[in-house]
Coordinates of C-alpha atoms in Angstrom, one line a residue:
Chain A
X1 CA 2.2 11.3 6.9
X2 CA 4.8 9.3 5.0
X3 CA 7.8 10.9 6.7
X4 CA 10.0 10.2 3.7
X5 CA 11.2 12.1 0.7
X6 CA 11.8 10.5 -2.7
X7 CA 12.6 11.9 -6.2
X8 CA 9.4 11.9 -8.3
X9 CA 10.9 10.0 -11.2
X10 CA 14.0 8.1 -12.4
X11 CA 15.0 6.3 -15.5
X12 CA 17.3 3.3 -15.7
X13 CA 18.7 1.3 -18.7
X14 CA 17.6 -2.3 -18.9
X15 CA 20.2 -4.6 -17.4
X16 CA 21.8 -1.9 -15.3
X17 CA 21.4 -1.4 -11.6
X18 CA 18.6 0.9 -10.4
X19 CA 19.4 2.9 -7.3
X20 CA 16.4 4.6 -5.7
X21 CA 17.2 7.0 -2.9
X22 CA 15.0 7.9 0.1
X23 CA 15.4 10.5 2.8
X24 CA 13.9 9.9 6.2
X25 CA 15.8 12.4 8.4
X26 CA 13.2 12.2 11.3
X27 CA 13.2 8.5 11.6
X28 CA 12.9 7.2 15.1
X29 CA 15.1 4.5 16.7
X30 CA 12.3 1.9 16.5
X31 CA 11.2 2.6 13.0
X32 CA 12.0 0.3 10.1
X33 CA 12.4 1.3 6.5
X34 CA 10.1 -0.5 4.2
X35 CA 10.0 -0.5 0.4
X36 CA 6.9 -1.3 -1.7
X37 CA 6.3 -1.0 -5.4
X38 CA 3.2 -0.7 -7.4
X39 CA 3.1 -1.8 -11.0
X40 CA 0.5 -0.2 -13.1
X41 CA -3.1 -1.2 -12.1
X42 CA -1.9 -3.6 -9.4
X43 CA -1.9 -3.4 -5.7
X44 CA 1.3 -2.4 -3.9
X45 CA 3.8 -5.2 -3.5
X46 CA 6.2 -5.7 -0.6
X47 CA 9.9 -5.6 -1.6
X48 CA 12.2 -5.5 1.4
X49 CA 12.6 -3.8 4.8
X50 CA 15.4 -3.1 7.3
X51 CA 16.2 -1.5 10.6
X52 CA 19.9 -0.5 10.4
X53 CA 21.8 -3.2 8.7
X54 CA 21.9 -3.6 5.0
X55 CA 19.5 -6.3 3.7
X56 CA 19.3 -8.4 0.6
X57 CA 16.7 -10.7 -0.8
X58 CA 15.8 -12.2 -4.2
X59 CA 14.2 -9.0 -5.3
X60 CA 16.5 -6.2 -4.2
X61 CA 19.1 -4.9 -1.7
X62 CA 18.5 -2.2 0.9
X63 CA 21.4 0.1 2.0
X64 CA 20.7 2.2 5.1
X65 CA 23.2 4.9 6.1
X66 CA 24.8 4.6 9.5
X67 CA 22.8 7.6 10.8
X68 CA 19.7 6.0 9.4
X69 CA 18.6 9.3 7.8
X70 CA 18.6 7.9 4.3
X71 CA 18.5 4.7 2.4
X72 CA 18.8 3.3 -1.1
X73 CA 16.9 0.5 -2.7
X74 CA 19.0 -1.3 -5.3
X75 CA 17.6 -3.4 -8.1
X76 CA 20.8 -5.1 -9.4
X77 CA 19.8 -5.8 -12.9
X78 CA 16.7 -3.9 -13.9
X79 CA 14.2 -5.4 -16.3
X80 CA 11.3 -3.8 -18.1
X81 CA 9.0 -5.5 -15.6
X82 CA 10.6 -3.4 -12.9
X83 CA 8.9 -0.3 -14.3
X84 CA 6.7 0.8 -11.4
X85 CA 6.2 3.4 -8.6
X86 CA 8.5 2.6 -5.7
X87 CA 7.4 3.7 -2.2
X88 CA 9.7 4.2 0.8
X89 CA 8.0 4.0 4.1
X90 CA 9.1 4.2 7.7
X91 CA 7.0 2.4 10.4
X92 CA 7.3 0.7 13.7
X93 CA 6.8 -3.0 14.0
X94 CA 3.8 -3.1 16.3
X95 CA 1.2 -5.8 16.2
X96 CA -2.1 -4.4 15.2
X97 CA -0.7 -1.0 14.2
X98 CA -2.1 0.7 11.2
X99 CA 1.0 2.6 10.2
X100 CA 1.7 1.9 6.5
X101 CA 1.3 5.4 5.0
X102 CA 2.3 5.8 1.4
X103 CA 3.8 9.0 0.0
X104 CA 4.1 9.9 -3.6
X105 CA 6.9 7.5 -4.4
X106 CA 9.4 7.4 -7.3
X107 CA 8.2 6.4 -10.7
X108 CA 11.0 4.2 -12.1
X109 CA 11.0 3.7 -15.9
X110 CA 13.3 1.0 -17.2
X111 CA 14.3 1.8 -20.7
X112 CA 15.2 -0.9 -23.3
Chain B
X1 CA -2.6 -19.3 -1.0
X2 CA -4.7 -17.2 -3.3
X3 CA -3.7 -13.9 -1.7
X4 CA -6.2 -11.1 -0.9
X5 CA -9.2 -11.4 -3.1
X6 CA -11.3 -8.4 -4.0
X7 CA -14.5 -8.3 -6.0
X8 CA -15.6 -6.9 -8.3
X9 CA -12.5 -5.9 -10.3
X10 CA -14.5 -3.1 -12.0
X11 CA -17.7 -1.4 -11.1
X12 CA -19.5 1.3 -13.0
X13 CA -22.5 2.8 -11.3
X14 CA -24.7 5.8 -11.5
X15 CA -24.6 8.6 -9.0
X16 CA -26.8 8.0 -6.1
X17 CA -26.6 4.2 -6.2
X18 CA -25.3 2.0 -3.5
X19 CA -22.0 0.3 -4.1
X20 CA -20.6 -2.6 -2.2
X21 CA -17.0 -3.7 -2.5
X22 CA -15.9 -7.0 -1.1
X23 CA -12.6 -8.4 0.3
X24 CA -11.4 -11.8 1.4
X25 CA -8.2 -11.5 3.4
X26 CA -5.4 -14.1 3.6
X27 CA -6.4 -16.9 5.9
X28 CA -4.7 -16.4 9.3
X29 CA -4.2 -12.7 8.9
X30 CA -5.9 -10.8 11.7
X31 CA -5.6 -7.2 10.3
X32 CA -7.5 -5.8 7.4
X33 CA -7.1 -2.4 5.7
X34 CA -9.1 -0.5 3.1
X35 CA -7.2 2.0 1.0
X36 CA -8.4 4.3 -1.8
X37 CA -6.1 5.5 -4.6
X38 CA -6.7 8.5 -6.8
X39 CA -4.3 10.5 -9.0
X40 CA -4.8 13.6 -6.9
X41 CA -4.5 12.1 -3.4
X42 CA -2.5 8.9 -4.0
X43 CA -3.0 6.0 -1.6
X44 CA -5.1 6.9 1.4
X45 CA -5.9 4.6 4.3
X46 CA -9.7 4.6 4.9
X47 CA -10.2 2.1 7.8
X48 CA -8.4 -0.6 9.6
X49 CA -9.7 -3.7 11.4
X50 CA -7.9 -5.9 13.9
X51 CA -9.5 -9.2 14.8
X52 CA -12.7 -8.1 13.0
X53 CA -13.0 -5.0 15.1
X54 CA -12.8 -1.5 13.5
X55 CA -9.8 0.2 15.2
X56 CA -9.4 3.4 13.2
X57 CA -11.9 4.8 10.7
X58 CA -10.6 8.3 10.7
X59 CA -9.7 8.1 7.1
X60 CA -13.3 7.4 6.0
X61 CA -14.2 10.5 4.0
X62 CA -17.8 10.9 5.2
X63 CA -20.9 9.2 6.5
X64 CA -21.7 7.9 3.1
X65 CA -18.9 5.4 3.6
X66 CA -19.2 2.4 5.9
X67 CA -17.2 -0.8 6.4
X68 CA -17.9 -4.1 8.1
X69 CA -16.0 -7.2 8.9
X70 CA -18.6 -9.8 10.1
X71 CA -15.9 -12.6 10.3
X72 CA -12.3 -13.2 9.8
X73 CA -12.6 -14.1 6.1
X74 CA -14.8 -11.3 4.8
X75 CA -15.1 -7.5 4.7
X76 CA -17.2 -5.0 2.8
X77 CA -16.8 -1.4 2.0
X78 CA -20.1 0.3 1.2
X79 CA -20.8 3.7 -0.3
X80 CA -24.4 5.0 -0.1
X81 CA -25.2 7.1 -2.0
X82 CA -22.3 7.1 -4.4
X83 CA -21.0 10.3 -6.0
X84 CA -18.7 10.9 -9.0
X85 CA -15.9 12.1 -6.7
X86 CA -15.8 8.6 -5.2
X87 CA -14.4 7.3 -8.5
X88 CA -11.1 5.6 -7.6
X89 CA -9.3 2.3 -7.2
X90 CA -10.1 0.7 -3.8
X91 CA -7.6 -1.7 -2.4
X92 CA -7.9 -4.1 0.5
X93 CA -4.9 -5.4 2.3
X94 CA -4.3 -7.9 5.1
X95 CA -1.5 -8.5 7.6
X96 CA -0.5 -11.0 10.3
X97 CA 0.3 -10.4 13.9
X98 CA 3.8 -9.0 13.6
X99 CA 3.3 -7.2 10.3
X100 CA 7.0 -8.1 9.8
X101 CA 6.6 -8.4 6.0
X102 CA 4.1 -5.5 5.8
X103 CA 0.8 -6.1 4.3
X104 CA -0.4 -8.1 1.3
X105 CA -2.6 -6.1 -1.1
X106 CA -5.4 -7.3 -3.3
X107 CA -5.7 -6.4 -7.0
X108 CA -8.2 -3.6 -6.2
X109 CA -11.6 -2.6 -7.4
X110 CA -11.8 0.2 -9.9
X111 CA -15.0 2.2 -9.2
X112 CA -16.4 4.6 -11.7
X113 CA -19.4 6.7 -10.6
X114 CA -21.1 8.5 -13.5

């Protein structure tokens, strides 16, 4: 049970920011928001995660609403190589826990 | 670090044959996961090991599937006998103690049972 809702697909023009939304209205206080992506024929790849503060790394930014019921992954300057399925997942940080459940994700297509 | 290594990358076998998929996790990671991906069902968690011990195999579809982790650097997923509906991409992933950065996935094994 992925506990998240994402749009099935989105398009983004190359060079523009891609904003991928995710709803997680039943998130618990100790659950983190994780984002993964899967490029065609490859294994899922970790992008970023956060608890309640906004986060940024070399790949993306994560904006989490104050009530934590939704979040947005931002790819600031999308390239053709960012075309992939993006998964939003909520999970607790518990050593030894098998709690990385993937939903259907958002298929992002970056258009030249 | 070579990442999570899976073999073979592709496997084509006839129905009824035994299939063995292999995985070498990242050194130092103590958790290992087997996932299966199909168009119909997406990514499904099959089984999970922690410190080489199977913790949860509730995702294993049936008795034809079995998984072992004889040591910290090697795991196998076996299907015997294989059936056409087992055709899928099988991913292995490993994670460290805190799972802070989630899991690292291998490149997968694409299994086709004809």
